[in-house]
């Protein structure tokens, strides 16, 4: 019954910006930590950013200063604002969240493609 869906991906020029969204739906009691991961072809999935229930954030060194994660609890949504994009940011971006329904469980979205290319 719980679903995460990412949106906002696409093709962008180097130096450009994109804003990703991830909306959770279903019989949700509460959402704790929310994370953004990414995975490029042939590479391991890596943690990009996270935001706690209190709004505390952490970022991978590779995106620090360029990306900003935020959340809007009233609509069960987490955002990832990506600025100064580089070709090495190209990857499928996944939303992940700890959600309380009958118990705490970890959920994943299907991912959204971000391509940074000229």
Short mmCIF file of N, CA, C and O in Angstrom, two decimals:
data_model
loop_
_atom_site.label_atom_id
_atom_site.label_comp_id
_atom_site.label_asym_id
_atom_site.label_seq_id
_atom_site.Cartn_x
_atom_site.Cartn_y
_atom_site.Cartn_z
N UNK A 1 0.81 -1.23 0.00
CA UNK A 1 0.00 0.00 0.00
C UNK A 1 0.84 1.27 0.00
O UNK A 1 0.33 2.35 -0.36
N UNK A 2 2.09 1.17 0.40
CA UNK A 2 2.98 2.33 0.40
C UNK A 2 3.75 2.38 -0.90
O UNK A 2 4.27 1.36 -1.37
N UNK A 3 3.83 3.56 -1.48
CA UNK A 3 4.51 3.74 -2.75
C UNK A 3 5.32 5.04 -2.75
O UNK A 3 4.85 6.06 -2.26
N UNK A 4 6.52 4.98 -3.31
CA UNK A 4 7.34 6.15 -3.54
C UNK A 4 7.51 6.33 -5.04
O UNK A 4 7.81 5.37 -5.74
N UNK A 5 7.34 7.54 -5.54
CA UNK A 5 7.48 7.82 -6.96
C UNK A 5 8.31 9.08 -7.14
O UNK A 5 7.94 10.15 -6.65
N UNK A 6 9.43 8.95 -7.88
CA UNK A 6 10.28 10.08 -8.18
C UNK A 6 9.81 10.78 -9.45
O UNK A 6 9.23 10.16 -10.33
N UNK A 7 10.11 12.07 -9.54
CA UNK A 7 9.81 12.83 -10.74
C UNK A 7 10.81 13.98 -10.86
O UNK A 7 11.49 14.33 -9.89
N UNK A 8 10.89 14.56 -12.05
CA UNK A 8 11.75 15.72 -12.26
C UNK A 8 13.04 15.45 -13.00
O UNK A 8 13.79 16.39 -13.30
N UNK A 9 13.33 14.19 -13.29
CA UNK A 9 14.54 13.87 -14.01
C UNK A 9 14.45 14.27 -15.47
O UNK A 9 13.39 14.64 -15.97
N UNK A 10 15.58 14.20 -16.16
CA UNK A 10 15.60 14.55 -17.56
C UNK A 10 17.00 14.87 -18.04
O UNK A 10 17.99 14.59 -17.36
N UNK A 11 17.08 15.47 -19.21
CA UNK A 11 18.35 15.87 -19.82
C UNK A 11 18.62 17.34 -19.54
O UNK A 11 17.74 18.18 -19.73
N UNK A 12 19.84 17.63 -19.10
CA UNK A 12 20.20 19.00 -18.77
C UNK A 12 21.64 19.26 -19.19
O UNK A 12 22.47 18.34 -19.22
N UNK A 13 21.95 20.50 -19.54
CA UNK A 13 23.30 20.89 -19.92
C UNK A 13 24.21 21.00 -18.70
O UNK A 13 23.74 21.30 -17.60
N UNK A 14 25.52 20.76 -18.87
CA UNK A 14 26.44 21.00 -17.75
C UNK A 14 26.30 22.42 -17.22
O UNK A 14 26.19 23.37 -17.99
N UNK A 15 26.29 22.53 -15.90
CA UNK A 15 26.09 23.82 -15.27
C UNK A 15 24.64 24.15 -15.00
O UNK A 15 24.35 25.13 -14.30
N UNK A 16 23.74 23.34 -15.52
CA UNK A 16 22.32 23.58 -15.34
C UNK A 16 21.80 23.04 -14.03
O UNK A 16 22.56 22.54 -13.20
N UNK A 17 20.49 23.11 -13.87
CA UNK A 17 19.84 22.70 -12.63
C UNK A 17 18.63 21.82 -12.89
O UNK A 17 17.98 21.93 -13.93
N UNK A 18 18.34 20.97 -11.94
CA UNK A 18 17.13 20.16 -11.93
C UNK A 18 16.64 20.04 -10.49
O UNK A 18 17.44 20.08 -9.56
N UNK A 19 15.34 19.88 -10.34
CA UNK A 19 14.76 19.64 -9.03
C UNK A 19 13.99 18.33 -9.07
O UNK A 19 12.99 18.21 -9.78
N UNK A 20 14.45 17.36 -8.30
CA UNK A 20 13.78 16.09 -8.19
C UNK A 20 12.79 16.10 -7.04
O UNK A 20 13.03 16.73 -6.01
N UNK A 21 11.69 15.39 -7.22
CA UNK A 21 10.70 15.23 -6.17
C UNK A 21 10.43 13.75 -5.94
O UNK A 21 10.53 12.95 -6.86
N UNK A 22 10.09 13.41 -4.72
CA UNK A 22 9.70 12.05 -4.39
C UNK A 22 8.51 12.13 -3.45
O UNK A 22 8.64 12.61 -2.32
N UNK A 23 7.37 11.65 -3.91
CA UNK A 23 6.15 11.69 -3.13
C UNK A 23 5.78 10.30 -2.64
O UNK A 23 5.77 9.34 -3.41
N UNK A 24 5.49 10.20 -1.36
CA UNK A 24 5.05 8.95 -0.75
C UNK A 24 3.54 8.94 -0.63
O UNK A 24 2.93 9.96 -0.29
N UNK A 25 2.94 7.80 -0.89
CA UNK A 25 1.50 7.67 -0.79
C UNK A 25 1.14 6.33 -0.17
O UNK A 25 1.95 5.40 -0.15
N UNK A 26 -0.09 6.21 0.32
CA UNK A 26 -0.56 4.99 0.94
C UNK A 26 -0.98 5.21 2.38
O UNK A 26 -1.15 6.34 2.83
N UNK A 27 -1.14 4.11 3.09
CA UNK A 27 -1.57 4.17 4.49
C UNK A 27 -0.38 4.45 5.39
O UNK A 27 0.11 3.57 6.11
N UNK A 28 0.07 5.69 5.36
CA UNK A 28 1.27 6.09 6.08
C UNK A 28 0.93 6.72 7.42
O UNK A 28 0.12 7.64 7.49
N UNK A 29 1.57 6.21 8.45
CA UNK A 29 1.43 6.79 9.78
C UNK A 29 2.48 7.88 9.99
O UNK A 29 2.18 8.96 10.49
N UNK A 30 3.72 7.58 9.59
CA UNK A 30 4.81 8.52 9.78
C UNK A 30 5.95 8.19 8.84
O UNK A 30 6.11 7.05 8.42
N UNK A 31 6.74 9.19 8.50
CA UNK A 31 7.94 9.02 7.70
C UNK A 31 9.12 9.56 8.48
O UNK A 31 9.10 10.70 8.94
N UNK A 32 10.14 8.72 8.64
CA UNK A 32 11.32 9.14 9.36
C UNK A 32 12.36 9.66 8.36
O UNK A 32 12.09 10.60 7.62
N UNK A 33 13.51 9.05 8.32
CA UNK A 33 14.57 9.52 7.45
C UNK A 33 14.22 9.28 5.98
O UNK A 33 13.60 8.27 5.63
N UNK A 34 14.60 10.22 5.12
CA UNK A 34 14.41 10.09 3.69
C UNK A 34 15.77 10.31 3.02
O UNK A 34 16.53 11.20 3.43
N UNK A 35 16.06 9.50 2.01
CA UNK A 35 17.37 9.53 1.37
C UNK A 35 17.25 9.58 -0.15
O UNK A 35 16.29 9.10 -0.73
N UNK A 36 18.26 10.16 -0.77
CA UNK A 36 18.44 10.08 -2.21
C UNK A 36 19.70 9.29 -2.51
O UNK A 36 20.77 9.58 -1.96
N UNK A 37 19.58 8.30 -3.37
CA UNK A 37 20.70 7.52 -3.88
C UNK A 37 20.80 7.73 -5.38
O UNK A 37 19.86 8.19 -6.03
N UNK A 38 21.95 7.37 -5.93
CA UNK A 38 22.09 7.37 -7.38
C UNK A 38 22.98 6.21 -7.80
O UNK A 38 23.82 5.74 -7.05
N UNK A 39 22.78 5.76 -9.03
CA UNK A 39 23.57 4.66 -9.57
C UNK A 39 23.83 4.89 -11.04
O UNK A 39 22.89 5.00 -11.84
N UNK A 40 25.10 5.00 -11.38
CA UNK A 40 25.53 5.12 -12.77
C UNK A 40 25.82 3.73 -13.33
O UNK A 40 26.13 2.81 -12.56
N UNK A 41 25.74 3.54 -14.64
CA UNK A 41 26.02 2.23 -15.24
C UNK A 41 27.39 1.69 -14.84
O UNK A 41 28.39 2.40 -14.93
N UNK A 42 27.43 0.44 -14.39
CA UNK A 42 28.68 -0.19 -14.01
C UNK A 42 29.22 0.23 -12.67
O UNK A 42 30.32 -0.19 -12.30
N UNK A 43 28.49 1.05 -11.93
CA UNK A 43 28.95 1.53 -10.64
C UNK A 43 28.00 1.12 -9.53
O UNK A 43 26.85 0.75 -9.77
N UNK A 44 28.49 1.16 -8.30
CA UNK A 44 27.67 0.86 -7.14
C UNK A 44 26.71 1.99 -6.85
O UNK A 44 26.97 3.15 -7.16
N UNK A 45 25.58 1.64 -6.26
CA UNK A 45 24.64 2.65 -5.82
C UNK A 45 25.26 3.41 -4.64
O UNK A 45 25.78 2.81 -3.71
N UNK A 46 25.19 4.74 -4.69
CA UNK A 46 25.78 5.54 -3.65
C UNK A 46 24.75 6.48 -3.02
O UNK A 46 23.82 6.95 -3.68
N UNK A 47 24.96 6.75 -1.75
CA UNK A 47 24.11 7.70 -1.04
C UNK A 47 24.51 9.11 -1.42
O UNK A 47 25.67 9.49 -1.32
N UNK A 48 23.53 9.89 -1.86
CA UNK A 48 23.77 11.26 -2.28
C UNK A 48 23.46 12.25 -1.17
O UNK A 48 24.24 13.16 -0.89
N UNK A 49 22.30 12.09 -0.55
CA UNK A 49 21.86 13.02 0.49
C UNK A 49 20.81 12.37 1.35
O UNK A 49 20.11 11.45 0.93
N UNK A 50 20.69 12.86 2.58
CA UNK A 50 19.63 12.39 3.47
C UNK A 50 19.10 13.54 4.29
O UNK A 50 19.77 14.55 4.50
N UNK A 51 17.87 13.36 4.75
CA UNK A 51 17.27 14.35 5.63
C UNK A 51 16.46 13.61 6.69
O UNK A 51 15.66 12.73 6.39
N UNK A 52 16.69 13.94 7.94
CA UNK A 52 16.01 13.29 9.05
C UNK A 52 14.63 13.89 9.26
O UNK A 52 14.25 14.87 8.63
N UNK A 53 13.89 13.31 10.19
CA UNK A 53 12.56 13.82 10.50
C UNK A 53 12.61 15.22 11.09
O UNK A 53 11.63 15.97 10.98
N UNK A 54 13.73 15.57 11.70
CA UNK A 54 13.88 16.90 12.29
C UNK A 54 14.45 17.92 11.31
O UNK A 54 14.57 19.10 11.65
N UNK A 55 14.82 17.47 10.11
CA UNK A 55 15.36 18.37 9.12
C UNK A 55 16.87 18.40 9.03
O UNK A 55 17.42 19.17 8.23
N UNK A 56 17.54 17.59 9.80
CA UNK A 56 19.00 17.50 9.73
C UNK A 56 19.40 16.84 8.42
O UNK A 56 18.80 15.86 8.00
N UNK A 57 20.44 17.38 7.76
CA UNK A 57 20.85 16.88 6.45
C UNK A 57 22.31 16.46 6.41
O UNK A 57 23.13 16.93 7.19
N UNK A 58 22.62 15.56 5.47
CA UNK A 58 23.99 15.16 5.18
C UNK A 58 24.11 14.92 3.69
O UNK A 58 23.15 14.51 3.04
N UNK A 59 25.32 15.15 3.15
CA UNK A 59 25.56 15.04 1.72
C UNK A 59 26.85 14.29 1.44
O UNK A 59 27.80 14.33 2.21
N UNK A 60 26.86 13.62 0.30
CA UNK A 60 28.10 13.05 -0.20
C UNK A 60 29.06 14.19 -0.55
O UNK A 60 28.63 15.25 -0.99
N UNK A 61 30.35 13.96 -0.37
CA UNK A 61 31.34 15.00 -0.67
C UNK A 61 31.25 15.48 -2.12
O UNK A 61 31.48 16.66 -2.40
N UNK A 62 30.90 14.58 -3.02
CA UNK A 62 30.87 14.91 -4.43
C UNK A 62 29.77 15.91 -4.81
O UNK A 62 29.85 16.53 -5.87
N UNK A 63 28.76 16.05 -3.97
CA UNK A 63 27.64 16.94 -4.28
C UNK A 63 27.51 18.09 -3.29
O UNK A 63 26.68 18.98 -3.50
N UNK A 64 28.30 18.08 -2.25
CA UNK A 64 28.22 19.10 -1.21
C UNK A 64 28.45 20.49 -1.80
O UNK A 64 29.39 20.72 -2.55
N UNK A 65 27.56 21.41 -1.46
CA UNK A 65 27.63 22.76 -1.97
C UNK A 65 26.87 22.97 -3.26
O UNK A 65 26.65 24.11 -3.67
N UNK A 66 26.47 21.88 -3.92
CA UNK A 66 25.73 21.97 -5.18
C UNK A 66 24.30 21.47 -5.06
O UNK A 66 23.40 21.98 -5.72
N UNK A 67 24.09 20.45 -4.21
CA UNK A 67 22.77 19.85 -4.04
C UNK A 67 22.18 20.25 -2.69
O UNK A 67 22.91 20.43 -1.71
N UNK A 68 20.86 20.35 -2.64
CA UNK A 68 20.16 20.64 -1.40
C UNK A 68 18.95 19.71 -1.27
O UNK A 68 18.12 19.65 -2.17
N UNK A 69 18.87 19.00 -0.16
CA UNK A 69 17.73 18.13 0.10
C UNK A 69 16.80 18.82 1.09
O UNK A 69 17.25 19.48 2.04
N UNK A 70 15.52 18.69 0.86
CA UNK A 70 14.52 19.28 1.75
C UNK A 70 13.29 18.39 1.76
O UNK A 70 13.16 17.48 0.94
N UNK A 71 12.39 18.66 2.69
CA UNK A 71 11.16 17.87 2.74
C UNK A 71 9.98 18.74 3.10
O UNK A 71 10.11 19.75 3.80
N UNK A 72 8.82 18.32 2.63
CA UNK A 72 7.56 18.99 2.93
C UNK A 72 6.64 17.92 3.51
O UNK A 72 6.00 17.17 2.78
N UNK A 73 6.60 17.87 4.82
CA UNK A 73 5.91 16.78 5.51
C UNK A 73 4.39 16.76 5.26
O UNK A 73 3.78 15.69 5.28
N UNK A 74 3.81 17.92 5.02
CA UNK A 74 2.37 17.99 4.81
C UNK A 74 1.92 17.23 3.57
O UNK A 74 0.76 16.83 3.48
N UNK A 75 2.82 17.05 2.61
CA UNK A 75 2.49 16.32 1.39
C UNK A 75 3.38 15.09 1.21
O UNK A 75 3.45 14.52 0.12
N UNK A 76 4.06 14.67 2.28
CA UNK A 76 4.89 13.47 2.27
C UNK A 76 5.87 13.45 1.10
O UNK A 76 5.99 12.45 0.40
N UNK A 77 6.57 14.55 0.93
CA UNK A 77 7.44 14.70 -0.22
C UNK A 77 8.84 15.15 0.19
O UNK A 77 8.99 16.01 1.06
N UNK A 78 9.84 14.58 -0.46
CA UNK A 78 11.22 15.00 -0.30
C UNK A 78 11.71 15.53 -1.65
O UNK A 78 11.32 15.02 -2.70
N UNK A 79 12.56 16.55 -1.62
CA UNK A 79 13.07 17.17 -2.82
C UNK A 79 14.60 17.10 -2.86
O UNK A 79 15.26 17.02 -1.82
N UNK A 80 15.13 17.15 -4.05
CA UNK A 80 16.57 17.28 -4.24
C UNK A 80 16.81 18.34 -5.29
O UNK A 80 16.58 18.11 -6.48
N UNK A 81 17.25 19.51 -4.85
CA UNK A 81 17.60 20.59 -5.76
C UNK A 81 19.05 20.40 -6.19
O UNK A 81 19.95 20.38 -5.36
N UNK A 82 19.27 20.26 -7.49
CA UNK A 82 20.59 20.00 -8.03
C UNK A 82 21.03 21.16 -8.89
O UNK A 82 20.41 21.45 -9.92
N UNK A 83 22.09 21.83 -8.47
CA UNK A 83 22.64 22.97 -9.20
C UNK A 83 24.05 22.67 -9.69
O UNK A 83 24.70 21.75 -9.20
N UNK A 84 24.52 23.46 -10.63
CA UNK A 84 25.87 23.31 -11.17
C UNK A 84 26.16 21.87 -11.56
O UNK A 84 27.19 21.30 -11.21
N UNK A 85 25.24 21.28 -12.29
CA UNK A 85 25.34 19.86 -12.63
C UNK A 85 26.53 19.57 -13.53
O UNK A 85 26.88 20.37 -14.41
N UNK A 86 27.13 18.41 -13.30
CA UNK A 86 28.29 17.95 -14.05
C UNK A 86 27.96 16.64 -14.76
O UNK A 86 27.07 15.91 -14.33
N UNK A 87 28.68 16.31 -15.83
CA UNK A 87 28.43 15.04 -16.51
C UNK A 87 28.52 13.83 -15.57
O UNK A 87 27.78 12.86 -15.76
N UNK A 88 29.39 13.89 -14.58
CA UNK A 88 29.53 12.79 -13.65
C UNK A 88 28.35 12.63 -12.70
O UNK A 88 28.28 11.66 -11.94
N UNK A 89 27.41 13.58 -12.74
CA UNK A 89 26.18 13.44 -11.98
C UNK A 89 25.16 12.56 -12.70
O UNK A 89 24.11 12.24 -12.13
N UNK A 90 25.45 12.20 -13.92
CA UNK A 90 24.55 11.36 -14.70
C UNK A 90 24.35 10.01 -14.03
O UNK A 90 25.31 9.30 -13.74
N UNK A 91 23.10 9.66 -13.76
CA UNK A 91 22.77 8.43 -13.06
C UNK A 91 21.25 8.30 -12.95
O UNK A 91 20.52 9.24 -13.25
N UNK A 92 20.82 7.14 -12.50
CA UNK A 92 19.44 6.97 -12.08
C UNK A 92 19.38 7.34 -10.60
O UNK A 92 20.16 6.83 -9.80
N UNK A 93 18.49 8.23 -10.27
CA UNK A 93 18.35 8.71 -8.89
C UNK A 93 17.15 8.03 -8.24
O UNK A 93 16.05 8.01 -8.79
N UNK A 94 17.39 7.48 -7.05
CA UNK A 94 16.38 6.73 -6.32
C UNK A 94 16.04 7.39 -4.99
O UNK A 94 16.93 7.86 -4.28
N UNK A 95 14.77 7.39 -4.67
CA UNK A 95 14.29 7.85 -3.38
C UNK A 95 14.15 6.67 -2.45
O UNK A 95 13.72 5.59 -2.84
N UNK A 96 14.52 6.86 -1.19
CA UNK A 96 14.43 5.83 -0.17
C UNK A 96 13.90 6.46 1.11
O UNK A 96 14.29 7.57 1.47
N UNK A 97 13.01 5.74 1.80
CA UNK A 97 12.44 6.30 3.01
C UNK A 97 12.06 5.22 4.01
O UNK A 97 11.63 4.13 3.63
N UNK A 98 12.23 5.53 5.28
CA UNK A 98 11.75 4.70 6.37
C UNK A 98 10.34 5.16 6.71
O UNK A 98 10.15 6.30 7.11
N UNK A 99 9.38 4.27 6.54
CA UNK A 99 7.97 4.62 6.67
C UNK A 99 7.28 3.71 7.67
O UNK A 99 7.46 2.49 7.65
N UNK A 100 6.47 4.32 8.52
CA UNK A 100 5.69 3.57 9.50
C UNK A 100 4.29 3.34 8.97
O UNK A 100 3.56 4.29 8.67
N UNK A 101 3.91 2.08 8.86
CA UNK A 101 2.55 1.69 8.53
C UNK A 101 2.07 0.75 9.63
O UNK A 101 1.54 1.21 10.63
N UNK A 102 2.28 -0.53 9.46
CA UNK A 102 2.06 -1.48 10.54
C UNK A 102 3.31 -1.63 11.40
O UNK A 102 3.25 -2.04 12.55
N UNK A 103 4.43 -1.31 10.84
CA UNK A 103 5.72 -1.29 11.48
C UNK A 103 6.67 -0.50 10.60
O UNK A 103 6.32 -0.15 9.48
N UNK A 104 7.87 -0.23 11.09
CA UNK A 104 8.84 0.52 10.29
C UNK A 104 9.44 -0.37 9.21
O UNK A 104 9.91 -1.47 9.48
N UNK A 105 9.42 0.13 7.98
CA UNK A 105 10.01 -0.56 6.84
C UNK A 105 10.69 0.42 5.92
O UNK A 105 10.36 1.62 5.91
N UNK A 106 11.63 -0.07 5.16
CA UNK A 106 12.37 0.72 4.20
C UNK A 106 11.77 0.54 2.81
O UNK A 106 11.57 -0.58 2.36
N UNK A 107 11.49 1.66 2.13
CA UNK A 107 10.87 1.63 0.81
C UNK A 107 11.73 2.33 -0.22
O UNK A 107 12.46 3.28 0.11
N UNK A 108 11.64 1.87 -1.46
CA UNK A 108 12.37 2.44 -2.59
C UNK A 108 11.42 2.86 -3.70
O UNK A 108 10.42 2.19 -3.97
N UNK A 109 11.75 3.96 -4.35
CA UNK A 109 11.06 4.34 -5.57
C UNK A 109 11.68 3.65 -6.76
O UNK A 109 12.76 3.06 -6.66
N UNK A 110 11.05 3.70 -7.93
CA UNK A 110 11.57 3.04 -9.13
C UNK A 110 12.75 3.76 -9.78
O UNK A 110 13.42 3.18 -10.64
N UNK A 111 12.99 5.00 -9.41
CA UNK A 111 14.11 5.76 -9.94
C UNK A 111 13.71 6.69 -11.07
O UNK A 111 12.71 6.48 -11.76
N UNK A 112 14.51 7.73 -11.25
CA UNK A 112 14.32 8.67 -12.36
C UNK A 112 15.69 8.99 -12.96
O UNK A 112 16.67 9.19 -12.24
N UNK A 113 15.75 9.02 -14.27
CA UNK A 113 17.02 9.21 -14.98
C UNK A 113 17.39 10.69 -15.03
O UNK A 113 16.57 11.54 -15.40
N UNK A 114 18.64 10.98 -14.67
CA UNK A 114 19.21 12.31 -14.82
C UNK A 114 20.42 12.19 -15.74
O UNK A 114 21.34 11.43 -15.47
N UNK A 115 20.40 12.94 -16.83
CA UNK A 115 21.49 12.92 -17.79
C UNK A 115 22.02 14.33 -17.96
O UNK A 115 21.28 15.24 -18.33
N UNK A 116 23.31 14.51 -17.70
CA UNK A 116 23.96 15.81 -17.84
C UNK A 116 24.93 15.72 -19.01
O UNK A 116 25.95 15.03 -18.94
N UNK A 117 24.59 16.39 -20.09
CA UNK A 117 25.38 16.28 -21.31
C UNK A 117 25.16 17.49 -22.19
O UNK A 117 24.09 18.10 -22.20
N UNK A 118 26.20 17.85 -22.95
CA UNK A 118 26.10 18.92 -23.92
C UNK A 118 25.77 18.39 -25.31
O UNK A 118 25.57 19.14 -26.24
#
